Structure formats: structure tokens, C-alpha cells
Tab-separated table of C-alpha atoms and ligand atoms in Angstrom:
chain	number	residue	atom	x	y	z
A	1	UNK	CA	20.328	148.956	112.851
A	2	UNK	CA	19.042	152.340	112.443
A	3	UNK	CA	16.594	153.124	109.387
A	4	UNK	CA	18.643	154.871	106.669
A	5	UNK	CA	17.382	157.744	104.367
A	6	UNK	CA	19.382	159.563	101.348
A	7	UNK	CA	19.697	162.621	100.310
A	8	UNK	CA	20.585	163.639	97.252
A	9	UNK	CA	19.182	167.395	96.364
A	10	UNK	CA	22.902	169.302	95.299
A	11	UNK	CA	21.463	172.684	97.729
A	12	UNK	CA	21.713	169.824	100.208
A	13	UNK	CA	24.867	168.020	99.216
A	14	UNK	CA	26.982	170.832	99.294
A	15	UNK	CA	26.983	171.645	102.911
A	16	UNK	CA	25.266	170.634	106.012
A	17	UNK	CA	21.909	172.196	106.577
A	18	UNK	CA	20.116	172.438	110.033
A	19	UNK	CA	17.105	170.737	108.600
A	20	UNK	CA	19.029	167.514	108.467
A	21	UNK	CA	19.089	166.838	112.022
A	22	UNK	CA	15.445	167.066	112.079
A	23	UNK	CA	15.878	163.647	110.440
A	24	UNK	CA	18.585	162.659	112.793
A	25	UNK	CA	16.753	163.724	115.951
A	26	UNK	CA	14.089	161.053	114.460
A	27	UNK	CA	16.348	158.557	114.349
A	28	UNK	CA	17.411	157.890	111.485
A	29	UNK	CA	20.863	157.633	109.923
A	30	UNK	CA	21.755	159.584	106.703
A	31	UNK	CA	23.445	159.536	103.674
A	32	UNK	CA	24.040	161.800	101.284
A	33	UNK	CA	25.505	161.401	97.476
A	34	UNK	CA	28.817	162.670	96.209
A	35	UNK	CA	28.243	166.489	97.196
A	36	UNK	CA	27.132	169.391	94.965
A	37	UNK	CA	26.676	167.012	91.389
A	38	UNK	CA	24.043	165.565	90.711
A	39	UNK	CA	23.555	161.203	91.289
A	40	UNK	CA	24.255	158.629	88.446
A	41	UNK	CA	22.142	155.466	87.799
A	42	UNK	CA	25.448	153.263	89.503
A	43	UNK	CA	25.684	155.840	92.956
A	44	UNK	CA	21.958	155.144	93.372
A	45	UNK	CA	22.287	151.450	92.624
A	46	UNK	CA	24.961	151.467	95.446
A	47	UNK	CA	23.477	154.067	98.219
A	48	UNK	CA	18.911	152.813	97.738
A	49	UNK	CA	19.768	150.069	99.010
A	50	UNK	CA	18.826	149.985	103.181
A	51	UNK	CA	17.170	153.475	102.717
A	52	UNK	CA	13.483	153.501	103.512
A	53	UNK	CA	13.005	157.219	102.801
A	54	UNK	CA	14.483	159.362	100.120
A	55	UNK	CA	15.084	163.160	100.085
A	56	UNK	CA	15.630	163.900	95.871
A	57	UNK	CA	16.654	166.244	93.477
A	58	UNK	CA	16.098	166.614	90.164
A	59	UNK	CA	18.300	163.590	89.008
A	60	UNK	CA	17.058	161.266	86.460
A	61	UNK	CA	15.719	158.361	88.060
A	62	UNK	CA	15.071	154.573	86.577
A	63	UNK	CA	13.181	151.796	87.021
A	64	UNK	CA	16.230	150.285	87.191
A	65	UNK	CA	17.347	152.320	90.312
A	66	UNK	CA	14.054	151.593	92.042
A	67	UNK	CA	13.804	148.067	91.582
A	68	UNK	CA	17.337	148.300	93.695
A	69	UNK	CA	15.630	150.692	96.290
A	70	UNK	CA	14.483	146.838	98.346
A	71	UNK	CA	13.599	148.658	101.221
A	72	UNK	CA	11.972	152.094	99.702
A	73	UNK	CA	8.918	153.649	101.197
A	74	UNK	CA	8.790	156.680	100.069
A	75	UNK	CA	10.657	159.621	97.571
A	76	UNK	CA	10.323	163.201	98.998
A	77	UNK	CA	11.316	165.694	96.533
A	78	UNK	CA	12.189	169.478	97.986
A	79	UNK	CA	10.483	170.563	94.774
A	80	UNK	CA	7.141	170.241	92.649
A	81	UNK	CA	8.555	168.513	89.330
A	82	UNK	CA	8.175	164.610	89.347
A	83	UNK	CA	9.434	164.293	85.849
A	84	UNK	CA	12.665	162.838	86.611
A	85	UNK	CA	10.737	160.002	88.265
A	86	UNK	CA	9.370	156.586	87.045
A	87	UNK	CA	6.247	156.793	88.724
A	88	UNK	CA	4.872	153.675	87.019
A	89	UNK	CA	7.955	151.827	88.762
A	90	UNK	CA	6.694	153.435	92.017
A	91	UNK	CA	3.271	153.085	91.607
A	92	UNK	CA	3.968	149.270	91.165
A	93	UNK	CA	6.555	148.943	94.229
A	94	UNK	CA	3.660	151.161	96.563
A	95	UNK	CA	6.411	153.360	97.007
A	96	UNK	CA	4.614	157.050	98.005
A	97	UNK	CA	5.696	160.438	95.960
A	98	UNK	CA	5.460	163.432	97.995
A	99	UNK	CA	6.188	167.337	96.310
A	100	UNK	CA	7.440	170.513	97.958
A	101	UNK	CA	4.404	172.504	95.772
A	102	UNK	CA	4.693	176.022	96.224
A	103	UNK	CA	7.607	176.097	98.689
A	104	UNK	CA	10.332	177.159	96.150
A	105	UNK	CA	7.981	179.714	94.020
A	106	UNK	CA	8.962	182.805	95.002
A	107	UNK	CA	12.622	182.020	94.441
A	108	UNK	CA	11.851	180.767	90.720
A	109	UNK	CA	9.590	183.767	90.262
A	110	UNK	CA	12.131	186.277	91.108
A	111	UNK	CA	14.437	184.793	88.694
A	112	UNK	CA	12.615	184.530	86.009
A	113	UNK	CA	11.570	188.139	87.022
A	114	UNK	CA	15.397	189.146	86.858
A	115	UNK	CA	16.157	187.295	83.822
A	116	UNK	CA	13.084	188.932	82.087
A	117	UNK	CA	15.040	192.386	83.237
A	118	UNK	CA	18.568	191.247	82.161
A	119	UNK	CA	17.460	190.012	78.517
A	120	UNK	CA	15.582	194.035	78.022
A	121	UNK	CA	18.752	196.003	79.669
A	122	UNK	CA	21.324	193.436	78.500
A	123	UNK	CA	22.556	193.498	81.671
A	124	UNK	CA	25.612	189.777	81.463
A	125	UNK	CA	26.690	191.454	78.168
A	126	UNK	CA	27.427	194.666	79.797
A	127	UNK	CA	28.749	193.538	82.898
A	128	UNK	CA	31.328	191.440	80.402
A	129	UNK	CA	32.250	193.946	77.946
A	130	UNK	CA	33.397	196.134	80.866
A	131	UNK	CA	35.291	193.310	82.525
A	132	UNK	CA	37.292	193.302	78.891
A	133	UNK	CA	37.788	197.181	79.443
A	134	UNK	CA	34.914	198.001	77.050
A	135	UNK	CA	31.838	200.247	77.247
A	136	UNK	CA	29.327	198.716	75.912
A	137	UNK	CA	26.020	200.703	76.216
A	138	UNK	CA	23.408	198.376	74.022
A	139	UNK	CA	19.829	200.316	73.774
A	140	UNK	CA	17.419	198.452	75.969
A	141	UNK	CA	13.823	198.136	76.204
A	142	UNK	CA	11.262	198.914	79.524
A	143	UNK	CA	9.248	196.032	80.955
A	144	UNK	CA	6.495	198.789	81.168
A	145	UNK	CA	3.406	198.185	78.970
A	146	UNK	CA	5.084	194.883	77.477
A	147	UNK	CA	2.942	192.086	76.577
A	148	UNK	CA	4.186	189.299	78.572
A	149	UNK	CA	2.508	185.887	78.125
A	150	UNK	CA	2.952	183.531	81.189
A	151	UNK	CA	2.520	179.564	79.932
A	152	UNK	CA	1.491	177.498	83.577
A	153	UNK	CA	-0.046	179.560	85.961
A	154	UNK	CA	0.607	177.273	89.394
A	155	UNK	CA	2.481	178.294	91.952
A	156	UNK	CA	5.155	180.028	90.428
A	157	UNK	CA	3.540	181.520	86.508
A	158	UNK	CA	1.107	182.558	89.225
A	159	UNK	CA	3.960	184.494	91.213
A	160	UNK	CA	5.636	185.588	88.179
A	161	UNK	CA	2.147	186.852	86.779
A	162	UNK	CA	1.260	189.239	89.697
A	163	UNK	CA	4.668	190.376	89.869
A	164	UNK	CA	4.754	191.304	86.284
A	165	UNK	CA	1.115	193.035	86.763
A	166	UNK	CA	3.051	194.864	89.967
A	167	UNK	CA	5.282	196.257	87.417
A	168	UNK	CA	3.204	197.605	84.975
A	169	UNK	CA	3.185	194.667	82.227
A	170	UNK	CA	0.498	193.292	80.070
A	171	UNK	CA	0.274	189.911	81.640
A	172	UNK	CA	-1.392	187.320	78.946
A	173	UNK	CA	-2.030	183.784	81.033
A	174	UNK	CA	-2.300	180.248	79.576
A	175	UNK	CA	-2.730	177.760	81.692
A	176	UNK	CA	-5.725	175.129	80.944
A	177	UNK	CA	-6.686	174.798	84.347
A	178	UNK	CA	-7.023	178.903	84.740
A	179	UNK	CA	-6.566	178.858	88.530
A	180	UNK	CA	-7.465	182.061	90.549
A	181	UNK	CA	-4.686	184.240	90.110
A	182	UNK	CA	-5.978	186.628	92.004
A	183	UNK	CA	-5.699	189.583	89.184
A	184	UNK	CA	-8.530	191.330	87.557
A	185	UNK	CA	-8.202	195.115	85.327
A	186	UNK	CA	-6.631	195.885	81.942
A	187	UNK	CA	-3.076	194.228	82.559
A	188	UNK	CA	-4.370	191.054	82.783
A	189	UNK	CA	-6.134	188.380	80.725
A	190	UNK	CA	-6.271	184.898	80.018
A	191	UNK	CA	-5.601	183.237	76.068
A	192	UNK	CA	-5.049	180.487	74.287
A	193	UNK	CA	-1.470	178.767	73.754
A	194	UNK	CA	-1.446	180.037	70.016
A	195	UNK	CA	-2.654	184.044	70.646
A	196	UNK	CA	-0.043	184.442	74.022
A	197	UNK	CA	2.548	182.972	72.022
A	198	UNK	CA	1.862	185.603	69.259
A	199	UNK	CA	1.202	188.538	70.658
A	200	UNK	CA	3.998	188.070	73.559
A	201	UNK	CA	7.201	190.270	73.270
A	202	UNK	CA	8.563	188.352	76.299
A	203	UNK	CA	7.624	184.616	77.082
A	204	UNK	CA	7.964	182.273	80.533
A	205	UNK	CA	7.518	179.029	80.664
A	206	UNK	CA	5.970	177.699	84.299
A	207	UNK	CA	4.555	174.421	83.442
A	208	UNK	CA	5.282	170.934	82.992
A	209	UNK	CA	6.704	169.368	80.335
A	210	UNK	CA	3.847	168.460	77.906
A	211	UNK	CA	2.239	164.512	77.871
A	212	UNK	CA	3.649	163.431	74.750
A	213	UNK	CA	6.982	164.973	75.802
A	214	UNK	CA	7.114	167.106	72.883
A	215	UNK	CA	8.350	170.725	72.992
A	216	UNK	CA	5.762	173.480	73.364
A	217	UNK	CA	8.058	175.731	70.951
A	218	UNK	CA	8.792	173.722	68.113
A	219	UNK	CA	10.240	175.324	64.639
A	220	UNK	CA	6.326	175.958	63.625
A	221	UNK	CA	5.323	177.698	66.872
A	222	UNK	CA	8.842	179.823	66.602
A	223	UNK	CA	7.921	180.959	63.118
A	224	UNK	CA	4.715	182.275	64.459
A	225	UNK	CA	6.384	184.378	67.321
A	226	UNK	CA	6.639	187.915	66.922
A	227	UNK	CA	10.020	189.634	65.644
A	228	UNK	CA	12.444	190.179	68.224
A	229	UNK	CA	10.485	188.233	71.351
A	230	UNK	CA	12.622	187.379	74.189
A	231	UNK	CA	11.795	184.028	76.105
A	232	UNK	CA	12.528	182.851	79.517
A	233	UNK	CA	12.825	179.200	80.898
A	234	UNK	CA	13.048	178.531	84.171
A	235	UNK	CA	10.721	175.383	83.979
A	236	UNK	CA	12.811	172.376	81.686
A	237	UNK	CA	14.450	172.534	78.527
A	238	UNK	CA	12.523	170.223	76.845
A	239	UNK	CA	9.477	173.041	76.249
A	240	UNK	CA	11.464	174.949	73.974
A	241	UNK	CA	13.481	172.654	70.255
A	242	UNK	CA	16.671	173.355	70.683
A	243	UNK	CA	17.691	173.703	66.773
A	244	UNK	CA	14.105	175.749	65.847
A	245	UNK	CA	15.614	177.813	69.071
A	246	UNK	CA	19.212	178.009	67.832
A	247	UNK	CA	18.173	178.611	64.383
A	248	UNK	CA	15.140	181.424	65.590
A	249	UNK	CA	18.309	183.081	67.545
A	250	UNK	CA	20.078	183.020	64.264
A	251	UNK	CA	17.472	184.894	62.176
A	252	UNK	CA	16.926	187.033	64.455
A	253	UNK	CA	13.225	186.408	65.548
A	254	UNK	CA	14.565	185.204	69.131
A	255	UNK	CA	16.018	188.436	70.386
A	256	UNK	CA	17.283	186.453	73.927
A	257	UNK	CA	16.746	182.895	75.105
A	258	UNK	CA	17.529	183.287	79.128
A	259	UNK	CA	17.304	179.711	80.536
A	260	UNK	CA	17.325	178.543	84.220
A	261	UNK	CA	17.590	174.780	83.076
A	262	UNK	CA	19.539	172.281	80.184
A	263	UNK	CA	18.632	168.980	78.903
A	264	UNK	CA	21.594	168.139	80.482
A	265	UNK	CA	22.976	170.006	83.352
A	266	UNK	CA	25.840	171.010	83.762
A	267	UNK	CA	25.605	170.972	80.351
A	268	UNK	CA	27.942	169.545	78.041
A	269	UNK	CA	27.595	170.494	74.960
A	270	UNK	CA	27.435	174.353	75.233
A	271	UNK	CA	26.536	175.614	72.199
A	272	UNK	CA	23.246	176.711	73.545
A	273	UNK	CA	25.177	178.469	76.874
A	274	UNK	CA	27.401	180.230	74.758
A	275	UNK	CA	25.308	181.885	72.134
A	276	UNK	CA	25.400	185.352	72.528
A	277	UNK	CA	21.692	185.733	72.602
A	278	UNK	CA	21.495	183.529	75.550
A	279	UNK	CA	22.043	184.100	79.410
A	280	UNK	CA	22.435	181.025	81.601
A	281	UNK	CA	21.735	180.822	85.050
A	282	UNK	CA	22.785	177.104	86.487
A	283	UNK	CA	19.565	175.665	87.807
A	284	UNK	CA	19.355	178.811	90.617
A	285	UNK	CA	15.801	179.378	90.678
A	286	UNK	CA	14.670	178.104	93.989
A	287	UNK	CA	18.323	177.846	95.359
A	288	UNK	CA	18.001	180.696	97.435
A	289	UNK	CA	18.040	180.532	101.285
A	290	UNK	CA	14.316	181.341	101.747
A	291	UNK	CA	13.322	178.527	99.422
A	292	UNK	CA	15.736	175.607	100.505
A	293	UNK	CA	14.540	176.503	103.537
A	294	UNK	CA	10.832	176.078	102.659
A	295	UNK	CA	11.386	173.016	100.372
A	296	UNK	CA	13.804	170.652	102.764
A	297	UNK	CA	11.499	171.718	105.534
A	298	UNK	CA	8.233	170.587	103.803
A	299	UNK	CA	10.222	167.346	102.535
A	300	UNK	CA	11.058	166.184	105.420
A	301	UNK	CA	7.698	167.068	107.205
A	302	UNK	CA	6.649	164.265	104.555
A	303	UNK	CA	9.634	162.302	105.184
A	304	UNK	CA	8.602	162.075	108.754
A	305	UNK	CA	5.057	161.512	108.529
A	306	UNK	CA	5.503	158.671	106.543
A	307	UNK	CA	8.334	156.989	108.012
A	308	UNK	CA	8.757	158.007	112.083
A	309	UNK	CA	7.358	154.893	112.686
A	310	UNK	CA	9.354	153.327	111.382
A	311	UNK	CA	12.345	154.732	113.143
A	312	UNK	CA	10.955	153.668	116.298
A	313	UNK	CA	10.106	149.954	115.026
A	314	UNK	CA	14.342	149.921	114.301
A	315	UNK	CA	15.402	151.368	117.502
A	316	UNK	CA	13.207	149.116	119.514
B	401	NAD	N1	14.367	176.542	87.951
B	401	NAD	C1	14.100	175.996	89.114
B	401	NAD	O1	14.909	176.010	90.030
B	401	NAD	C2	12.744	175.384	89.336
B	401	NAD	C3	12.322	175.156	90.657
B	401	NAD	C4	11.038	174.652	90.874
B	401	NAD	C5	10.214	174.316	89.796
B	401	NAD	N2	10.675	174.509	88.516
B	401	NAD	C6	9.807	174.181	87.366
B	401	NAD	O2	8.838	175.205	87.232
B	401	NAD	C7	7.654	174.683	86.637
B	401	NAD	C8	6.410	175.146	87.384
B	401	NAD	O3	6.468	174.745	88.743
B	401	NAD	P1	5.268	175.077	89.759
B	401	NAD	O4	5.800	174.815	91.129
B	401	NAD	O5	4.681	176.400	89.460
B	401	NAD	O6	4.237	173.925	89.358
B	401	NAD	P2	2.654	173.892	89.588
B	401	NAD	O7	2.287	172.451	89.510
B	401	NAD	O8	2.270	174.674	90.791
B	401	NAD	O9	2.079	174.670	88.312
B	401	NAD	C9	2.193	174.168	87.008
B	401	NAD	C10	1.023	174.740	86.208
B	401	NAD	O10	1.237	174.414	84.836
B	401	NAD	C11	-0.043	174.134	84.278
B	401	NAD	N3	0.165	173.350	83.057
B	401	NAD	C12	0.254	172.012	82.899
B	401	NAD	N4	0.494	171.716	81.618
B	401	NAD	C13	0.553	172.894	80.943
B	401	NAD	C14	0.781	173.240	79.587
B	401	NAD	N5	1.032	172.306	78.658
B	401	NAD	N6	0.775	174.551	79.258
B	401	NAD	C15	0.551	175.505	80.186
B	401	NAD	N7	0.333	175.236	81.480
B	401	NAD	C16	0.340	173.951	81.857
B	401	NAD	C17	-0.789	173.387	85.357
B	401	NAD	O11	-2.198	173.451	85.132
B	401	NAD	C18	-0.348	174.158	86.597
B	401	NAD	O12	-1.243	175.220	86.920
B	401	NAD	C19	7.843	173.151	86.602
B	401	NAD	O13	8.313	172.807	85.300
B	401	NAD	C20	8.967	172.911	87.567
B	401	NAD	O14	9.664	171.745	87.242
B	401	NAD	C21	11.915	175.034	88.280
């Protein structure tokens, strides 16, 4: 029987990809979940089993799917974010985690890049109003000279923070590891979490979600924002409160919430999605065809190194 491996990622699910056959080539059968949505607990209950290798997504993953994953070696994700995963479940099994770091950056960083542009021009608003046969011309604001405070400076803050120097902004970094991000003159400095998030008229979140799981931007942190700030999420959901957001969008003090991601996506509850304040993009950020290139490539480089062994052992 030939060694099995599933793939689940929906920029993989929702057509076939050339990178596949890589896998293929190696010997190994695949199988993919229902295409283009992401995987319930029950389809990876049903389709673990028999795989050795995994390809994932962002889907939420439990202990109780991996304990059903008998014959698991190892979950490649085509991305850097592990927190879907129960890595103390896959710690225990000696099941290896391998990340795509890096490969999808410039693909997030652009976006956030273009959502940064669409909250100051109000771009979605007036590409709908004249879709309704109106002419709406809202004043809008220039990046130039902004103070823009970048929270996780990795691979992509650290795109999205040269990019924004590029364009003339006041780049304000917090990241507590302060990598090299290769930028040095007057547009560019590093702070603390409280004095970005103060003096920021734009914010983008590029890290993690925190330890403790807790937002970053709570109601007390909102309160503290300057008048009128526009944020950007491309990272996860759970950084920013989502009543202290609805209500800061409310009053006023949140000029535009552009998001990337939702706690639950698609989401279901779209109060958030509809606001007018808000523009939604549906999880895009590094679904472009240079970075699903980049990311399946580099998962399943890890997907083979780990497992072509194994292929042969079935085949012989
Ligand atoms: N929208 C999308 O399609 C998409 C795609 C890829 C990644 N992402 C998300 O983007 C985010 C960044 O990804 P990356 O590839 O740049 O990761 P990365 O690991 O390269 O960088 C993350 C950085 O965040 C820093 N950090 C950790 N905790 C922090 C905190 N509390 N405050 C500020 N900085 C903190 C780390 O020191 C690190 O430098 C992740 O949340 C990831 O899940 C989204």
C-alpha cells in the first residue's frame, strides 16, 4: 500500500497545483479535504487516519484529531502560524512541526500595504457607491509623513516596515526581539507597545497571538489610541476585542478597522464585516500565485525530507 499524505490548505483544495505531483512522483498517494472550505474535527477524524505526512492550513486542529492521526509523522504547514495546532498533543505523539517562515511575506505585506491605502482613500466605499449610481468623493488622507506603528517585525512587519519607509512613512517598530530590519534615518525607530500604539495614526498587526491569548487591543489600549487611527490586521483576530473594536468604531476613535482574518472564517456572524468602517478581505494575504508557490514548495521540501523514506520502505 502506498504511504498516504493529506492536504488540506483551501489555495490547495481548490484546484490542482503542479507542486502536488512532486509528492506523487515520491510515491506517495494523496488526499485532499472537501475543496476550497476549510476541514472540521469529523473530516480529519475520517481522512488522518493512514496518512504519515500532512500538508495544513490554518484549520483548527485537536488533540482529539491527532490522537486519530495513528500513523502521523509529521504536519507541514505552507505558512508560519502554528496556532491552530496542539503542539503539546504533537510534542507527546513525536509527531515533527515544520513552517513555511518567510515564504508567504511579501504577499501579506502587500496587502496589508493596500489595505493601509484603501482605509486613507476609501477606496471599497467608493468603488460601491458608484456601483449604486452614486458619486461618492469622501476626502482622504496621504500615507506620506504618517506615523505608522508596525507590532511584529518578522518576516512580514519586517516587509511591511521597509515598504512603508519606501513610501515616505514614519515607521514606529515593536517587536521585543528587534530583529535587523535593515532601516536606519529619520523614518524609522523602534518603541514600546504603549508609545507606537499612541502616537500611530495607522496600526498593523504582524505578530502572534499573545501567550495568555489575550487581545493586544483591549477596550483600555483602544481608549489610549489617538482620534481617528486606522488599524490593519492581517495577522489573527484575536489581537484586536472585538466589542472595545466595535464600540471604538462607534465613537469614532477607530476611523477604519481593515482585517485580513475573523475569529471565525468565513465568518458567521457579520456584524464586524459589515460595519461601514470596516473593509474585509477573506484570508487573501499570502494567496497570491508567487506565495502559494513559495509556501507549498517549501512544505513539501519538508514533507519530503522527512518522509521519502518512507515511501520507499512502502513500495518495497
Ligand atoms: N493573512 C494571511 O494570509 C497571513 C499569512 C501568513 C501569516 N499571517 C500571520 O502574520 C503574522 C506574522 O507572520 P510572520 O510570517 O511575519 O511571522 P514571524 O514569526 O516571521 O514574525 C513574527 C514576529 O512577531 C514578533 N512577536 C511575537 N510576539 C509579539 C508581540 N506580542 N508583539 C509584537 N511582536 C511580537 C516576533 O518576535 C517575530 O519577530 C502571524 O500572525 C501569521 O499568522 C497571515
Amino acid at each position: 500500500m502506498q504511504a498516504r499524505i493529506l492536504i488540506t490548505p483551501r489555495s490547495l483544495t481548490s484546484g490542482p497545483h503542479p507542486q502536488i505531483d512532486r509528492l506523487r512522483q515520491a510515491g506517495f498517494e494523496v488526499v485532499t479535504s472537501t475543496p476550497n472550505a476549510l476541514p472540521g474535527e469529523a473530516e480529519l477524524i475520517s481522512l488522518l487516519p493512514g496518512c504519515v505526512g500532512w500538508l495544513a492550513g490554518i484549520e483548527p486542529v485537536s488533540a482529539k484529531v491527532i490522537a486519530a492521526a495513528r500513523d502521523l509523522k509529521i504536519v507541514s504547514r505552507n505558512g508560519t502560524g502554528i496556532d491552530n495546532l496542539p503542539l503539546d498533543a504533537l510534542r507527546q505523539r513525536g509527531i515533527a512541526v515544520a513552517t513555511a517562515g518567510g515564504a508567504n511575506a511579501a504577499g501579506v505585506a502587500e496587502l496589508a500595504v493596500a489595505l493601509i491605502f484603501s482605509a486613507l482613500r476609501h477606496i471599497p466605499a467608493a468603488d460601491a457607491g458608484i456601483k449604486q449610481g452614486e458619486w461618492p468623493r469622501r476626502l482622504g488622507r496621504e500615507l506620506r509623513g504618517r506615523k505608522v506603528a508596525v507590532i511584529g517585525c518578522g518576516a512580514i512587519g519586517g516587509e511591511v516596515a521597509r515598504m512603508l519607509n519606501a513610501l515616505g512613512a514614519q515607521v514606529l517598530a515593536y517587536d521585543p526581539l528587534r530583529p535587523d530590519l535593515r532601516l536606519t534615518g529619520d523614518r524609522f525607530r523602534w518603541a514600546d507597545l504603549p508609545a507606537a500604539l499612541a502616537e500611530a495614526d495607522i496600526i498593523s498587526f504582524h505578530c502572534p497571538l499573545q501567550k495568555d491569548g489575550k487581545p493586544i487591543l483591549d477596550a483600555a489600549a483602544i481608549a489610549a489610541l489617538r482620534p481617528g487611527v486606522i488599524i490593519v490586521n492581517t495577522a489573527r483576530s484575536a489581537l484586536v476585542d472585538e466589542a472595545a473594536l466595535l464600540a471604538g468604531l462607534e465613537s469614532g476613535r477607530i476611523e477604519c478597522y481593515a482585517t485580513d482574518v475573523f475569529e471565525q472564517e468565513p465568518p458567521r456572524d457579520l456584524t464586524i464585516a459589515r460595519h461601514p468602517n470596516v473593509i474585509a478581505t477573506s484570508h487573501i494575504g499570502g494567496f497570491t500565485d508567487e506565495s502559494v508557490e513559495r509556501a507549498t514548495s517549501v512544505a513539501i521540501d519538508h514533507l519530503l525530507a522527512a518522509l521519502q523514506p518512507a515511501a520507499k520502505a512502502h513500495a518495497g
